[in-house]
Amino acid sequence: MNGPETRECGTHSFGQDIVTADNETVARPVSRVIPVDPFDLVIFGATGDLAQRKILPALFRRFCAGQMPKGTRIIGAARSSHDPDTYRALAADAIREHAPNRGCEDGTLEEFLACLDYVPLDASGTTGWTELAGHLTADRVRAFYFSVRPTLFGDLAERLHDNGLTTPETRIVVEKPFGRDLHSAQELNAMLASHFEERQIYRIDHYLGKETVQNLMVVRFANMLFEPLWNSQYVDHIQITVAESAGIGNRGDYYDRAGAMRDMIQNHLMQLLCLTAMEPPAKFEPDSVRDEKLKVIRALDPVLPHHIVRGQYQAVPGQQEAHPSYREAADNPRSTTESYIALRVHVSNWRWAGTPFYLRTGKRLVARSSVISVVFKDAPHSIFGQEGGRHANVLTIRLQPNEGITLQVTIKEPGPGGMRLIDVPLDMTFAEALGPEGEDPPDAYERLIMDVIRGNQTLFMRGDEVEAAWAWTDPVIAGWEQRGEVPKPYESGSTGPGDAELLLKRDHRSWRGIKP
């Protein structure tokens, strides 16, 4: 189904004007919504945190935008013995909490809730599968979202197949972690492949659904300004930072078995690295894009021990009760799991030979911030002498919060008294430049779920891509385990352990600041 938007919700509006700084009026870009055909979406783990906090609010926003047509069915499935009305009430509470100001008062929420149903079901048993089959509609897309712990992926795939719930138009959505190492990822891939074709498997990484991540590809490949400079001849280094101000919360049992390397580097930061470093694909099509990402992973050098810094957050004196240390939160007083990791990595190909990529991620840091910084080399010669100082152009891609792109350029400081140079940003914040006034940009899950329904796998990981990432990650983890290394302590609310600063200082560089 293609055509214009079919429904408006709340204060949602398009085509507003923007008044620029010089009082020129230009049209705000029009948000174009293309509805999909009616579909059935089954959410396994429908009462869990991910479903309540992300999946249901994302679906409601797409409903408000007019992208979900009448006749669409959203079926929750979980162990809890709710009836459909009880589940609709739970969903309504979740949407009011996580998608406020989106038509909750004008009847739209009630329209959306009418699309919901619920089936009590045992993912590893026989209960509920016949009832679930009775809720599904023939001759339409069926998507099954595995919002459950990874140990249930195999059970769900097998029971979907054995109970005859799969069709040629069936898609399954698999959340991370996709395996714990190369061996487990290969086993999981083989198990899913025994029941589904690769075109039906959507391994989701919500970072790839962010507006700015996709704009990174557009900035590179649709603008002659950047792509000729996007190589080791002009780029000094690249920093990728995913900082979190929160701790591990109630995920202690999982996180203490995973750590920052498995939880963040192997998937989220690896994907950001691939999109930053990859060659231009022949076409913007799923396999063309994923082929180029795979080449980046396979070109990664092994990481040397002195290019790795691991850390573990400590409590601030006097704040232990409100903000406990990592070991207290994980309930493991001898834990050697890292809550912070910084790496210097190299992509061994012609484009990036000699250009380091610095990756870092951590819990309980000074601010929540996800940023890619492309730091260009200094001008080869300064005609302004000592007054010119050192100045570098930096392209900053902000993923969260306040998605946008900033280009740091050098200009003359206004006023008399010589040629003093300063760095200023050219800023494009998407919420201000492109979004309807007062409205946040679409959440990553909104875009990714709609891509599943359309059958577009461009922003999802392929099986060989996941295995290649683990093949690079496993030796790094095995190395520090064999060396018996213990993470360096760092104070909650800081930028991480001091050794991470030394990682760049040895190269006469420094980390970009972590800003909210």
mmCIF file of C-alpha atoms in Angstrom, residues 315-316 318-325 328:
data_model
loop_
_atom_site.group_PDB
_atom_site.id
_atom_site.type_symbol
_atom_site.label_atom_id
_atom_site.label_comp_id
_atom_site.label_asym_id
_atom_site.label_seq_id
_atom_site.Cartn_x
_atom_site.Cartn_y
_atom_site.Cartn_z
ATOM 1 C CA ALA A 315 31.143 4.501 44.522
ATOM 2 C CA VAL A 316 31.674 8.150 45.404
ATOM 3 C CA GLY A 318 29.095 9.413 50.885
ATOM 4 C CA GLN A 319 26.937 8.263 47.948
ATOM 5 C CA GLN A 320 27.272 4.511 48.301
ATOM 6 C CA GLU A 321 23.616 3.959 49.121
ATOM 7 C CA ALA A 322 22.217 5.920 46.177
ATOM 8 C CA HIS A 323 24.987 4.984 43.741
ATOM 9 C CA PRO A 324 26.698 1.749 44.768
ATOM 10 C CA SER A 325 29.914 0.511 43.233
ATOM 11 C CA GLU A 328 27.930 -3.996 44.986
#
